[in-house]
């Protein structure tokens, strides 16, 4: 009888890609540099890029079998993430934007902290002109609305999806997640390197989409418990302050 060896993937890292050729190699190099003995997979989803992003992604997939390249017609970041969630095999899931990067100990640091909780929330450093800025740390689990900077237990998000056709889909995903009252552990670690990309969708304000976001959040608050309403109202308050400062 032949023994069938099956590698159990511990972490699936999802990277949606659209026209990020300037940053993509640094992003993928940071995945190759992860210092952990645990099996990883890197799900790259090309959203029909029109620059050199797809050839770069193909080169990394040919170089290392942990890179799994998926492609889709141009549908946006939400659809790309949703597609990757369906293909992910990891016990845990993380999200990384293609113009950002991770410190080499990011995976192991989060794995060491996730025992007994549904997700680990950490911080980040803005990178401007190649220079890391002051680290931003989570003071509470509702501070950051980005799905990045977290390691999720797969079971905690397997029934959630990103809203498609929506600019601020990160906020809606995080709010839906928080409304399930997940168990969180916050760590004082800023190993997510967030690049200030002037071409990104959120680099400028979109007033009409902001209104759509507020309306969607108010809808989520309907027929919820008081603790759930407080989560939504707090999110709206923080967003309004954020938009006023941007």
CSV table of C-alpha atoms in Angstrom, one decimal:
chain,number,residue,atom,x,y,z
A,1,UNK,CA,0.0,0.0,0.0
A,2,UNK,CA,1.4,3.4,-0.9
A,3,UNK,CA,1.4,6.1,1.7
A,4,UNK,CA,-0.3,9.3,0.6
A,5,UNK,CA,1.4,12.3,2.1
A,6,UNK,CA,-0.8,15.4,2.5
A,7,UNK,CA,0.6,18.7,3.7
A,8,UNK,CA,-1.8,20.5,5.9
A,9,UNK,CA,-1.6,24.2,5.1
A,10,UNK,CA,-1.5,26.3,8.3
A,11,UNK,CA,-1.8,29.9,6.9
A,12,UNK,CA,-3.3,31.0,3.6
A,13,UNK,CA,-2.3,34.6,2.7
A,14,UNK,CA,-4.6,36.3,0.1
A,15,UNK,CA,-3.1,38.9,-2.2
A,16,UNK,CA,-5.5,40.6,-4.7
A,17,UNK,CA,-3.5,42.1,-7.6
A,18,UNK,CA,-4.5,45.0,-10.0
A,19,UNK,CA,-1.9,47.2,-11.7
A,20,UNK,CA,0.7,47.2,-8.8
A,21,UNK,CA,3.8,46.3,-10.8
A,22,UNK,CA,5.8,49.0,-8.9
A,23,UNK,CA,5.3,47.3,-5.5
A,24,UNK,CA,4.4,43.7,-6.3
A,25,UNK,CA,7.9,42.1,-6.2
A,26,UNK,CA,8.6,43.6,-2.8
A,27,UNK,CA,5.2,42.3,-1.6
A,28,UNK,CA,5.9,38.8,-2.8
A,29,UNK,CA,9.5,38.8,-1.6
A,30,UNK,CA,8.2,39.5,1.9
A,31,UNK,CA,6.1,36.3,1.7
A,32,UNK,CA,9.2,34.3,0.6
A,33,UNK,CA,11.0,35.8,3.6
A,34,UNK,CA,8.6,34.6,6.2
A,35,UNK,CA,10.5,32.8,9.0
A,36,UNK,CA,8.3,30.0,10.1
A,37,UNK,CA,8.5,26.2,9.8
A,38,UNK,CA,4.7,26.0,9.2
A,39,UNK,CA,3.3,25.2,5.7
A,40,UNK,CA,2.0,28.4,4.0
A,41,UNK,CA,0.2,29.1,0.8
A,42,UNK,CA,0.0,32.4,-1.0
A,43,UNK,CA,-3.1,33.0,-3.1
A,44,UNK,CA,-2.5,35.6,-5.8
A,45,UNK,CA,-5.6,36.8,-7.6
A,46,UNK,CA,-5.0,38.9,-10.7
A,47,UNK,CA,-7.9,41.1,-11.4
A,48,UNK,CA,-7.1,41.5,-15.2
A,49,UNK,CA,-4.2,43.8,-14.7
A,50,UNK,CA,-3.2,45.9,-17.7
A,51,UNK,CA,0.4,46.5,-16.6
A,52,UNK,CA,3.2,44.0,-15.9
A,53,UNK,CA,1.7,42.6,-12.7
A,54,UNK,CA,0.5,39.3,-14.2
A,55,UNK,CA,3.9,38.4,-15.6
A,56,UNK,CA,5.5,39.2,-12.2
A,57,UNK,CA,3.0,37.0,-10.4
A,58,UNK,CA,3.5,34.2,-12.9
A,59,UNK,CA,7.3,34.3,-12.4
A,60,UNK,CA,6.8,33.9,-8.6
A,61,UNK,CA,4.3,31.0,-9.1
A,62,UNK,CA,6.8,29.3,-11.3
A,63,UNK,CA,9.6,29.8,-8.8
A,64,UNK,CA,7.8,28.5,-5.7
A,65,UNK,CA,4.8,26.1,-5.5
A,66,UNK,CA,3.4,27.9,-2.5
A,67,UNK,CA,2.3,30.7,-4.8
A,68,UNK,CA,-1.1,29.8,-6.3
A,69,UNK,CA,-2.1,32.1,-9.1
A,70,UNK,CA,-5.8,32.7,-9.9
A,71,UNK,CA,-7.2,35.1,-12.5
A,72,UNK,CA,-10.6,36.7,-13.0
A,73,UNK,CA,-12.2,39.3,-15.3
A,74,UNK,CA,-11.8,42.8,-13.8
A,75,UNK,CA,-14.3,42.8,-10.9
A,76,UNK,CA,-12.5,44.6,-8.2
A,77,UNK,CA,-10.6,43.8,-5.0
A,78,UNK,CA,-13.7,42.4,-3.2
A,79,UNK,CA,-14.4,39.8,-5.8
A,80,UNK,CA,-10.7,38.8,-5.9
A,81,UNK,CA,-10.6,38.3,-2.1
A,82,UNK,CA,-13.9,36.3,-2.2
A,83,UNK,CA,-12.5,34.0,-5.0
A,84,UNK,CA,-9.4,33.4,-2.9
A,85,UNK,CA,-11.3,32.6,0.3
A,86,UNK,CA,-13.1,29.9,-1.7
A,87,UNK,CA,-9.8,28.3,-2.7
A,88,UNK,CA,-7.9,28.8,0.6
A,89,UNK,CA,-6.9,25.6,2.4
A,90,UNK,CA,-5.3,27.1,5.5
A,91,UNK,CA,-6.4,26.7,9.0
A,92,UNK,CA,-5.8,30.4,9.3
A,93,UNK,CA,-6.3,33.2,6.8
A,94,UNK,CA,-4.6,36.6,6.3
A,95,UNK,CA,-5.0,39.4,3.8
A,96,UNK,CA,-2.2,41.4,2.3
A,97,UNK,CA,-2.5,44.2,-0.3
A,98,UNK,CA,-0.2,43.9,-3.3
A,99,UNK,CA,1.4,47.3,-2.6
A,100,UNK,CA,2.2,46.4,1.0
A,101,UNK,CA,4.6,43.9,2.7
A,102,UNK,CA,5.1,41.9,5.8
A,103,UNK,CA,8.0,41.7,8.2
A,104,UNK,CA,9.7,38.3,8.1
A,105,UNK,CA,8.3,37.3,11.6
A,106,UNK,CA,4.7,38.3,10.8
A,107,UNK,CA,3.3,34.8,10.4
A,108,UNK,CA,5.1,33.3,13.3
A,109,UNK,CA,4.3,36.2,15.7
A,110,UNK,CA,0.6,35.9,14.9
A,111,UNK,CA,0.6,32.1,15.1
A,112,UNK,CA,2.2,32.3,18.6
A,113,UNK,CA,-0.7,34.5,19.7
A,114,UNK,CA,-3.8,33.0,18.2
A,115,UNK,CA,-4.3,30.1,20.6
A,116,UNK,CA,-7.8,30.3,22.2
A,117,UNK,CA,-9.1,33.2,20.1
A,118,UNK,CA,-10.7,33.8,16.7
A,119,UNK,CA,-8.3,36.4,15.5
A,120,UNK,CA,-5.2,38.3,16.4
A,121,UNK,CA,-5.1,42.0,15.8
A,122,UNK,CA,-1.7,43.8,15.4
A,123,UNK,CA,-0.5,47.2,14.2
A,124,UNK,CA,1.2,48.6,11.1
A,125,UNK,CA,3.8,51.0,9.9
A,126,UNK,CA,3.2,53.5,7.1
A,127,UNK,CA,6.0,53.5,4.6
A,128,UNK,CA,6.5,56.8,2.7
A,129,UNK,CA,9.3,57.1,0.1
A,130,UNK,CA,10.7,53.8,1.4
A,131,UNK,CA,10.9,55.1,5.0
A,132,UNK,CA,8.8,53.5,7.8
A,133,UNK,CA,6.9,56.0,9.9
A,134,UNK,CA,5.7,55.8,13.5
A,135,UNK,CA,4.1,52.4,14.3
A,136,UNK,CA,0.3,52.5,14.8
A,137,UNK,CA,-0.9,50.0,17.4
A,138,UNK,CA,-4.4,48.7,18.2
A,139,UNK,CA,-5.8,50.2,21.4
A,140,UNK,CA,-9.0,48.2,21.0
A,141,UNK,CA,-10.2,45.6,18.5
A,142,UNK,CA,-12.5,48.1,16.7
A,143,UNK,CA,-9.8,50.6,15.9
A,144,UNK,CA,-8.7,49.4,12.4
A,145,UNK,CA,-11.3,48.7,9.8
A,146,UNK,CA,-8.8,47.1,7.3
A,147,UNK,CA,-9.0,43.3,7.1
A,148,UNK,CA,-5.2,43.3,6.9
A,149,UNK,CA,-3.1,43.3,10.1
A,150,UNK,CA,-5.0,40.3,11.3
A,151,UNK,CA,-4.7,36.6,11.4
A,152,UNK,CA,-8.1,34.9,11.3
A,153,UNK,CA,-9.1,31.5,12.4
A,154,UNK,CA,-10.6,30.2,9.2
A,155,UNK,CA,-13.8,29.1,10.9
A,156,UNK,CA,-14.4,32.6,12.1
A,157,UNK,CA,-14.8,34.1,8.6
A,158,UNK,CA,-15.7,31.2,6.4
A,159,UNK,CA,-19.3,32.4,6.1
A,160,UNK,CA,-18.4,36.1,5.5
A,161,UNK,CA,-17.7,37.7,2.1
A,162,UNK,CA,-16.6,41.1,0.9
A,163,UNK,CA,-19.3,43.4,-0.6
A,164,UNK,CA,-18.6,43.6,-4.3
A,165,UNK,CA,-18.9,46.8,-6.3
A,166,UNK,CA,-18.2,48.9,-3.2
A,167,UNK,CA,-15.1,51.1,-2.6
A,168,UNK,CA,-15.1,50.8,1.2
A,169,UNK,CA,-15.7,47.1,1.3
A,170,UNK,CA,-13.1,46.7,4.1
A,171,UNK,CA,-15.3,48.5,6.5
A,172,UNK,CA,-18.4,46.4,5.8
A,173,UNK,CA,-16.4,43.2,6.1
A,174,UNK,CA,-14.9,44.2,9.4
A,175,UNK,CA,-18.2,45.4,10.8
A,176,UNK,CA,-19.9,42.1,9.8
A,177,UNK,CA,-17.0,40.2,11.5
A,178,UNK,CA,-17.2,42.3,14.7
A,179,UNK,CA,-21.0,41.7,14.9
A,180,UNK,CA,-20.3,38.0,15.4
A,181,UNK,CA,-18.5,38.9,18.6
A,182,UNK,CA,-15.3,37.1,17.8
A,183,UNK,CA,-12.7,36.5,20.5
A,184,UNK,CA,-9.7,38.8,19.9
A,185,UNK,CA,-6.2,39.0,21.1
A,186,UNK,CA,-4.3,42.3,20.5
A,187,UNK,CA,-0.6,42.4,20.3
A,188,UNK,CA,1.9,45.3,20.3
A,189,UNK,CA,3.5,44.4,17.1
A,190,UNK,CA,3.7,46.5,13.9
A,191,UNK,CA,5.0,44.1,11.2
A,192,UNK,CA,2.5,45.1,8.5
A,193,UNK,CA,4.2,47.6,6.2
A,194,UNK,CA,1.5,49.8,4.6
A,195,UNK,CA,2.7,51.8,1.5
A,196,UNK,CA,1.1,55.1,0.8
A,197,UNK,CA,0.2,54.5,-2.8
A,198,UNK,CA,-1.0,57.7,-4.5
A,199,UNK,CA,-2.8,55.6,-7.2
A,200,UNK,CA,-4.8,53.5,-4.8
A,201,UNK,CA,-8.6,53.8,-4.8
A,202,UNK,CA,-8.7,55.2,-1.2
A,203,UNK,CA,-5.9,57.8,-1.9
A,204,UNK,CA,-8.6,60.4,-2.5
A,205,UNK,CA,-12.1,61.0,-1.1
A,206,UNK,CA,-15.3,59.7,-2.7
A,207,UNK,CA,-18.2,61.6,-1.2
A,208,UNK,CA,-21.0,59.6,-2.8
A,209,UNK,CA,-19.4,56.3,-1.8
A,210,UNK,CA,-19.0,57.6,1.7
A,211,UNK,CA,-22.8,58.2,1.8
A,212,UNK,CA,-23.4,54.7,0.5
A,213,UNK,CA,-21.1,53.4,3.2
A,214,UNK,CA,-23.0,55.2,6.0
A,215,UNK,CA,-26.3,54.0,4.6
A,216,UNK,CA,-25.1,50.4,4.5
A,217,UNK,CA,-23.8,50.7,8.1
A,218,UNK,CA,-27.1,52.2,9.3
A,219,UNK,CA,-28.9,49.3,7.7
A,220,UNK,CA,-26.6,46.8,9.5
A,221,UNK,CA,-27.6,48.5,12.9
A,222,UNK,CA,-31.3,47.8,12.3
A,223,UNK,CA,-32.8,45.0,14.4
A,224,UNK,CA,-29.5,44.4,16.2
A,225,UNK,CA,-28.9,44.1,19.9
A,226,UNK,CA,-27.6,47.2,21.8
A,227,UNK,CA,-24.0,45.9,22.0
A,228,UNK,CA,-24.1,45.3,18.2
A,229,UNK,CA,-25.6,48.8,17.6
A,230,UNK,CA,-22.8,50.3,19.6
A,231,UNK,CA,-20.2,48.6,17.4
A,232,UNK,CA,-21.8,50.1,14.3
A,233,UNK,CA,-22.3,53.5,15.7
A,234,UNK,CA,-18.7,53.6,17.0
A,235,UNK,CA,-17.5,52.6,13.5
A,236,UNK,CA,-19.5,55.4,11.9
A,237,UNK,CA,-18.1,58.0,14.3
A,238,UNK,CA,-14.5,56.9,13.6
A,239,UNK,CA,-15.1,57.0,9.9
A,240,UNK,CA,-16.5,60.5,10.0
A,241,UNK,CA,-13.4,61.7,11.9
A,242,UNK,CA,-11.2,59.9,9.4
A,243,UNK,CA,-12.8,61.4,6.4
A,244,UNK,CA,-12.7,64.9,7.9
A,245,UNK,CA,-9.0,64.6,8.4
A,246,UNK,CA,-8.2,63.3,4.9
